[in-house]
Amino acid sequence: MALLELDSVTKRFGGLLAVSNVSFSLDRGEILSMIGPNGAGKTTAFNCVTGLFPITSGQIRLDGVSISGLPPHRITKLGIARTFQNIRLFAFMTAVDNVMVGAHWWMKERVWDGAFQTKRARSEERSVQQRALSLLDQLGLSRYAGSYAREMPYGLQRKLEIARALATQPRLLLLDEPAAGLNSHEKVELMQLIARLRDEGLTILLIEHDMRLVMEVSHRIVVLDHGEKIAEGSPAEVRTNPRVIEAYLGTGASEATRSA
Amino acid sequence: MRKRLAAFIRTEPEGGPSSAGTSVFWILASSASGLLIIGWLLPWFVGPYDAGVGYSAQDALVSSPTGIGTILIYILAVAMVILFVSPFAEAFMRFRGRTFGPRADRIRLYLGIAGVVLTGVVWLLYRVLGEEPLFGSLQPGEISDSAIWLTMYGFALAALVYGARPWVIGRQTLAFGTAVLPFGIFLPLMFHQAPDFLLWAAGSLAIYMLLALGLNVVVGFAGLLDLGYAAFFAIGAYACASFASPIHNIHWPLWILIFLGAAIASLFGAILGAPTLRLRGDYLAIVTLGFGEIVPDLATNNVFNLTGGPNGISGIDQPHWGFMDFSESPRWYYWSLLLVSIAVIVLLYNIERSRVGRAWVALREDEVAAAATGINTTTTKLLAFAIGASVSGLAGAFYGSLVTVVTPDDFSFSVSIAVLSIVVLGGIGNIAGVILGAVILTFVIFWALPNMDAWSTTLSSTVHIPALANINFSSYTYIIYGLALILMMLLRPGGLLPSRARRIELESAGESESLAAVQGIA
Amino acid sequence: MVKPTKGVLSIASIAALGVLAACGTTSTPTSSSAGATGIAGCHGTITVASDMPLTGGDATDGPFPAYAAQLAVTQANANKLMGGCTLKYISKDDSTVLKNGHDPAQGAANITALAADPTVMGVVGPFNSSVALSEIPVASRNHLALISPANTNPCLTAVVAVCSDPTIAINTASLYPGPHTYFRVIASDVQQSEIDAYVAYSVLKAHTIYVFDDQEAYGRGLALLFMKYYKADGGSVVGSVSLPGATTTFSTQLSVAQSKGAQAIFFGGTTGNGCGLVRRDMGSAGMNIPLLGGDGCEDQLFITNANSGAKTSEANGSYATSAPDVTKLASSATFFSQYAAAYASLPAPYNNGTKEPYTAYGYDAMNILLHAINSVLVGNGGQPPSSSQTFRDDVVAALRQTSYDGALGHTTFDANGDTTNTGFTLYKVTNGAWVGVNTYAVDTSGNVSVKS
Amino acid sequence: MSDQSGTPGAAPGGTGGRTGAVTLVDQGNLGPRTSEGSSFFGAVTPIFRFLYSLISKNFGALLLALIVLSIFGTFLQGGATLMGNQIKNALVLGAIYALVAIGYTMVYGIIELINFAHGDVFTVSGFYAIFIANTLHLNSLATSSFGGLLLALAIVFPLSMIAAGLTGMAIEFVAYRRLRDAPRLAPLITAIGVSFLIEGVMLVREGPDYVTTGQASWINGTAFTIGKVAVGYTDLFVVGTALLLMFALGAFVQRTRLGKAMRSTAQDRTAALLCGIDINRTISATFFIGSALAAAAAVIYSINYGDVKWNIGFRLGIIAFTAAVLGGIGNIVGAGVGGFLIGLIYVFGGSLIGGAWSEALIFAILVLILTFRPVGLFGVEVTTRA
């Protein structure tokens, strides 16, 4: 059974049809990329999956169970984590605290544990902090563990956001343009990171404009345009799909490819 | 010039997440100066009680007595002047781009220690040996004792600050606590004359400090603006009053009532917080303002015959446990409030550093990201309201018991504003700052403003400027208060002792959009 | 505004006045000169104090009795009323900027501070009933005499029927954990409301009435008492409403009163809280029925406010009962002229004691206190009793025996500390000024009669 | 932080010393999780949501129904005369609220700041009007003849409006301009400070009591009577002037260059800046107009009531703010209508359930609007972004 299924999902803002009747599914361990021109509805689809937007119609299922209508934090608990296109870190929290927030939902520490610094609170805080530090370490961020998120270089902020998402112990990771604004070296690192996550068994849904990255890491690709799914398939299939080329390069271009 | 100023103000090394920097050092250093000068001038300050009583050193200089005491007094005076001037001198040097070396620190440490010892000797000479001439016409157990206590404390503080400078800067919170706590505990013993008045002032300080600490949870930690905070104060006070007064003929002890007051207030905090969860910052402010107005309205209208109408509830019990007769002197309230305040400060400090505290900051920084990271925004916000309200309910219970009357007027909008001003003045989101703010503002509201006239009269006759006596400060209280709020926000929006994060935030960033706004349901 | 603490002013001139007073004006009782010889050798400091709201919104009222009390002390010093002892005066302000006026918490703090000073033998104050509620227990516990020039709430001294009303809810006994040390030189609202009810029903012949109050302790209490006695007299209350003091328009409720056929309006409260504005709005609504108020309404501001509407003579024909006009009493003439002389340098209106009804009450309250202290000194061989507590107890005991002729006439206290010098005058606005109509007295069984 | 649905096992890595391969992904948590949640809240939440959206969508209708019911209740209580009188009272009060509310709404619309000092600008304008009328001896002029009245009005209105407008601009310049990009807390507290400052100055200058303006004598007499309800010239004047000013403002904002600049600045400041609009000038102008309207309200107020007091602006301000929120903050027409609605609620609520509850009722309505319909009656629900 697929991990995540979108079943004719539609999201409408007033008169604007942002996502229209989109269906696709993700298998465990798979990396699926969502591509499409700007304004195609990719981020809206992400927001629908993570519960930020209530969907207008259709269904989103995780492990066959509907998650539409659940609040965002419940969806995170079910194992979906995400990053944001325009980095949304907790700017005035240290990097390690940012990551620790990801562990909040399963921590057993209650208010009074914190207030009275009970043994449970202390040991849990310690272990969570250790876990957070080790995540930072492995992503090469340990130097910045004590800095405010907003003081970190841009590329590292992207990584920190991934670290925070990983701290929520996801089964499915949604990455919204993780390569945006990265230099080529950082892009290579990112690619390696994604590959490593895949190897460790994580399922990934990716929005990305960098075609090289998309083609290299994705198992399958879904193409959206004007809120509709116009193509789905392996990187090779998508690359040659005329509708995709048309969407990306305009009508003339598609004519040109066809005639070529 | 600007750069130098900036370099001087920048108090901590770049990059570290420390909160208060060396401000604590400067505060303690100037407090030492302040104590020394107050010790010197105390009789002058206390005005009405002075009749023929003066402080030792001053009197000694004036009456030029003989004997060993004189020499001691002169030595003390020199030490006092040096230590009084020293922080200002150091600040000036820093401003000029130079620093004092460790030798200067050592000298001042010795001066401080010597000051403590010599003041002790002077006191012994006076109290034990009864060396009368030293002090002119002193009467035992009066203001001079308090002055000596204050002076000793000032010397000790100076010794601590200069002798352990790295420790003070490194462990600010601990150092601050170490420096301030003994003062708090021994305050009732330090003053012989008019102690009750002082303790009463300290009691209302503690009550307002508790209120501000509670509001700081809501405004500072969770970033939710609350303009009707006095409502919870009222709820706590009325709860206490209802269960410990003749009005319903229930007489429960205070120690139960503070928990009851806290519990009831936190319940209301959560209930009143619930409808505001989706609102943006300033809408939230207005709704809470509305609550703040409704609650006294209900009390005035004697809702369900619970509140006694415009007279409020009077004749509230004051506890009497064994030798602790709360009604006999405010000192028992003072010590209880001190204990409770310390407990609240420690608990809030812990909470701020625990999971919930982190969740609040996350919420304040970016509600959407917090929700997407698995934080339940609803419960986290409600928790902030509930905890904030519970502290204020606790303060309310003490207020009712201390004053023995609660009336609807006691919980007006201006009380909410005063508490908010304390938080803003001291430093939003920083517990130490809030404490400092409470000290300053309650001093201004309950002491300086009411006594401004008397002081200006005294001053005018001392320095012979008759014009001073004719300024009528008391009528300008509103104006002074308003100007202070404006200037505060324009010049130092982060407060006197800002938490570093909040300072930068207040000076630059905008507000994070609410989850509800993103979801399109608000 | 003013600063009573600075009343030190021209000490010489006041002292001169005091000497003048000693040379045989009525306000200096003969006992003092006789006592002065006995207590010339008195040693020590005796402090008396006043506690009034001096700043903020209460600055219109509080400073007057405080100045008057200070005048009494200055005169006593000039007369050597305490013999060789030093007599000091402390003025406390019970307002805070938070309340923009009187604050019970500040009042309690003031009394605590005063009680802690062993030389303080008595306090004139407070002005407001809510402050009295917080101060009386502190004073009682410390055996400190408290003489109020202005508290009229009956439940402060004795239990009357309305004290248990849920909107008043004052448990008088709980206010006195120690001895009963509270006195007042002004009559309580019980007598006033009985007279008000009588006036409304029998003099104005209004058999249906609509009652306003200002949601404050004084106004609400007066309105409740009034309604009780009015109904007992046979009248019918067609409606009542409590409106906050900040209310600026009363037309809504007046329309209701009009539709219910009220033949008169009663206002329990002060002019500052809208008494005059009600009259003004009655004019706009075209209601030609009488308005009756308590002593909180009988002032110049009422007339100004009532006439500020479309009809510039609307105030005419309004009624209010108030304590007998002190300014008209022969006994007060000397006081008011002394006040005017002593405080000539103060800004208006504080240079004229007649601008506020409670000025003379502050003066008499302080004089009664001073004479009680004097009689204790005299009774103790010209010296203060050894312990402060004994001294205070003796002062309270002496206060109970008070028989004093002052600006207000003859004052004695009953067992509850209430003055026996009662009686209220009905005033009517005629040609833009309050004019006394009749003075009424009420006996213990509630019968009202015209007082000669 | 109470619900913990789908908690995975223990914290990964256990406590302290971790062994084995270092992983980024917690292998133990890759299996399916159940969203248990609490079944009670799970069952109840949809009902709440439904009720919420029901009330939220029909808030205006519910409020109107409430008002109509209370008017009818008043009819039952005291007949047509009482009802008519109260409607008259409500309209007079509503006209003043509406004018003050427009000031709030304009300022909020353009810089998203609750101008706490606005109520005090209203009060201070009342004193300006007194000052102008006394200095120029307008009182005798206005009461002498109809022409004199018109002349007096023609003098006192523009002068007080200009004075108040300048005050408003000064407040903006001193207290808010520097904080325009700061988070909301900062200017909100300055606004409260300005409010205290103005109140303090008025308290010192004018004293703590009502000050008589003398203007109430300018217009009097009954215009006409319907049944037993006498409608005075003042009533007509108050409501008429308020409506006139509102229409004039509406035309100004719709037609003139400055009005258009205001609207575009309100919608998107950056974009307006790019289009060459002088933002500072536009915001100053907004404060000027908002304050001038408050001054007009104050003149109307003093002509109707004849008394001004240093602190009347505070409560009136909050009530007017409620009106602005009711109409949808930022919406000028909405604020006008909201003002009249609040006037009706205030009067009929007070008439029916007792005046003691009027203000509590207004605040309750404020809370209800913000809870159920923060966009106000005339606002459209929009999602912020796609």
PDB file of C-alpha atoms in Angstrom, chain A residues 13 16 28 44 47 53 63 69-70 73-74 76-79 88 104-108 110 123 127 130-131 134-135 138-139 166 168-171 193 196-197 200-202, chain D residues 1-18 21-27 29-38 42 49 383-386:
ATOM      1  CA  PHE A  13      -9.248  30.306  -3.036  1.00  0.00           C
ATOM      2  CA  LEU A  16      -8.921  30.867  -7.974  1.00  0.00           C
ATOM      3  CA  ARG A  28       7.545   3.841   0.943  1.00  0.00           C
ATOM      4  CA  THR A  44      -0.361  24.839  -2.155  1.00  0.00           C
ATOM      5  CA  ASN A  47       0.227  23.131   2.459  1.00  0.00           C
ATOM      6  CA  PHE A  53      -4.803  24.706   4.144  1.00  0.00           C
ATOM      7  CA  ASP A  63      -1.312   4.637   5.215  1.00  0.00           C
ATOM      8  CA  GLY A  69      -9.005  18.202   8.100  1.00  0.00           C
ATOM      9  CA  LEU A  70      -6.464  17.337  10.754  1.00  0.00           C
ATOM     10  CA  HIS A  73       0.546  19.408  14.483  1.00  0.00           C
ATOM     11  CA  ARG A  74      -1.468  16.192  14.339  1.00  0.00           C
ATOM     12  CA  THR A  76       3.331  16.087  11.989  1.00  0.00           C
ATOM     13  CA  LYS A  77       2.753  13.503  14.685  1.00  0.00           C
ATOM     14  CA  LEU A  78       1.590  11.026  12.094  1.00  0.00           C
ATOM     15  CA  GLY A  79       4.980  11.288  10.486  1.00  0.00           C
ATOM     16  CA  ARG A  88      10.770  29.603   8.314  1.00  0.00           C
ATOM     17  CA  HIS A 104       8.538  18.398  21.272  1.00  0.00           C
ATOM     18  CA  TRP A 105       5.558  16.428  20.172  1.00  0.00           C
ATOM     19  CA  TRP A 106       6.705  13.173  21.568  1.00  0.00           C
ATOM     20  CA  MET A 107       8.476  14.464  24.646  1.00  0.00           C
ATOM     21  CA  LYS A 108       6.871  13.317  27.874  1.00  0.00           C
ATOM     22  CA  ARG A 110       4.976  18.252  31.237  1.00  0.00           C
ATOM     23  CA  SER A 123      17.038  13.294  31.519  1.00  0.00           C
ATOM     24  CA  SER A 127      18.766  13.083  25.589  1.00  0.00           C
ATOM     25  CA  GLN A 130      22.079  15.161  22.533  1.00  0.00           C
ATOM     26  CA  ARG A 131      20.028  13.887  19.659  1.00  0.00           C
ATOM     27  CA  SER A 134      24.126  14.809  16.807  1.00  0.00           C
ATOM     28  CA  LEU A 135      21.724  15.771  14.012  1.00  0.00           C
ATOM     29  CA  GLN A 138      25.933  15.090  10.964  1.00  0.00           C
ATOM     30  CA  LEU A 139      24.616  17.912   8.861  1.00  0.00           C
ATOM     31  CA  LEU A 166      14.172  15.269  10.787  1.00  0.00           C
ATOM     32  CA  THR A 168      10.172  15.237  14.300  1.00  0.00           C
ATOM     33  CA  GLN A 169      10.963  11.642  13.363  1.00  0.00           C
ATOM     34  CA  PRO A 170       9.183  11.717  10.046  1.00  0.00           C
ATOM     35  CA  ARG A 171       8.306   8.894   7.775  1.00  0.00           C
ATOM     36  CA  LEU A 193      21.976  14.263   1.934  1.00  0.00           C
ATOM     37  CA  ARG A 196      21.415   9.305   2.322  1.00  0.00           C
ATOM     38  CA  LEU A 197      17.945   9.910   3.722  1.00  0.00           C
ATOM     39  CA  GLU A 200      18.019   5.177   5.460  1.00  0.00           C
ATOM     40  CA  GLY A 201      14.459   4.453   4.421  1.00  0.00           C
ATOM     41  CA  LEU A 202      12.817   7.874   4.424  1.00  0.00           C
TER      42      LEU A 202
ATOM     43  CA  MET D   1       0.675  20.162  25.156  1.00  0.00           C
ATOM     44  CA  SER D   2      -1.566  17.419  26.309  1.00  0.00           C
ATOM     45  CA  ASP D   3      -2.470  15.210  23.429  1.00  0.00           C
ATOM     46  CA  GLN D   4       0.156  12.831  22.341  1.00  0.00           C
ATOM     47  CA  SER D   5      -1.425  10.771  19.668  1.00  0.00           C
ATOM     48  CA  GLY D   6       0.745   8.359  17.888  1.00  0.00           C
ATOM     49  CA  THR D   7       3.653   8.544  20.231  1.00  0.00           C
ATOM     50  CA  PRO D   8       6.500   6.505  18.899  1.00  0.00           C
ATOM     51  CA  GLY D   9       8.541   4.385  21.199  1.00  0.00           C
ATOM     52  CA  ALA D  10      11.195   5.846  23.389  1.00  0.00           C
ATOM     53  CA  ALA D  11      13.394   8.726  22.519  1.00  0.00           C
ATOM     54  CA  PRO D  12      15.743   7.558  19.822  1.00  0.00           C
ATOM     55  CA  GLY D  13      19.144   6.684  21.003  1.00  0.00           C
ATOM     56  CA  GLY D  14      17.869   6.161  24.496  1.00  0.00           C
ATOM     57  CA  THR D  15      19.379   8.149  27.295  1.00  0.00           C
ATOM     58  CA  GLY D  16      23.005   8.995  27.074  1.00  0.00           C
ATOM     59  CA  GLY D  17      25.494   6.742  25.303  1.00  0.00           C
ATOM     60  CA  ARG D  18      24.326   5.849  21.848  1.00  0.00           C
ATOM     61  CA  ALA D  21      25.554   3.396  13.305  1.00  0.00           C
ATOM     62  CA  VAL D  22      24.784   7.080  13.357  1.00  0.00           C
ATOM     63  CA  THR D  23      21.604   7.709  11.445  1.00  0.00           C
ATOM     64  CA  LEU D  24      19.607  10.760  10.497  1.00  0.00           C
ATOM     65  CA  VAL D  25      16.363   8.887  10.311  1.00  0.00           C
ATOM     66  CA  ASP D  26      14.938   7.026  13.234  1.00  0.00           C
ATOM     67  CA  GLN D  27      14.549   3.571  11.893  1.00  0.00           C
ATOM     68  CA  ASN D  29       9.707   5.109  13.727  1.00  0.00           C
ATOM     69  CA  LEU D  30       9.261   4.366  10.077  1.00  0.00           C
ATOM     70  CA  GLY D  31       6.323   2.037  10.685  1.00  0.00           C
ATOM     71  CA  PRO D  32       2.674   3.068  10.547  1.00  0.00           C
ATOM     72  CA  ARG D  33       1.320   5.230  13.363  1.00  0.00           C
ATOM     73  CA  THR D  34      -2.209   5.549  14.475  1.00  0.00           C
ATOM     74  CA  SER D  35      -3.848   8.838  15.094  1.00  0.00           C
ATOM     75  CA  GLU D  36      -5.688   7.903  18.199  1.00  0.00           C
ATOM     76  CA  GLY D  37      -6.476  11.409  19.458  1.00  0.00           C
ATOM     77  CA  SER D  38      -9.106  11.728  22.075  1.00  0.00           C
ATOM     78  CA  GLY D  42     -12.647  14.099  17.866  1.00  0.00           C
ATOM     79  CA  ARG D  49     -16.757  23.927  13.756  1.00  0.00           C
ATOM     80  CA  THR D 383      -7.256  33.995   2.644  1.00  0.00           C
ATOM     81  CA  THR D 384      -4.025  35.824   2.839  1.00  0.00           C
ATOM     82  CA  ARG D 385      -2.080  34.106   0.123  1.00  0.00           C
ATOM     83  CA  ALA D 386      -1.979  31.160  -2.144  1.00  0.00           C
TER      84      ALA D 386
END
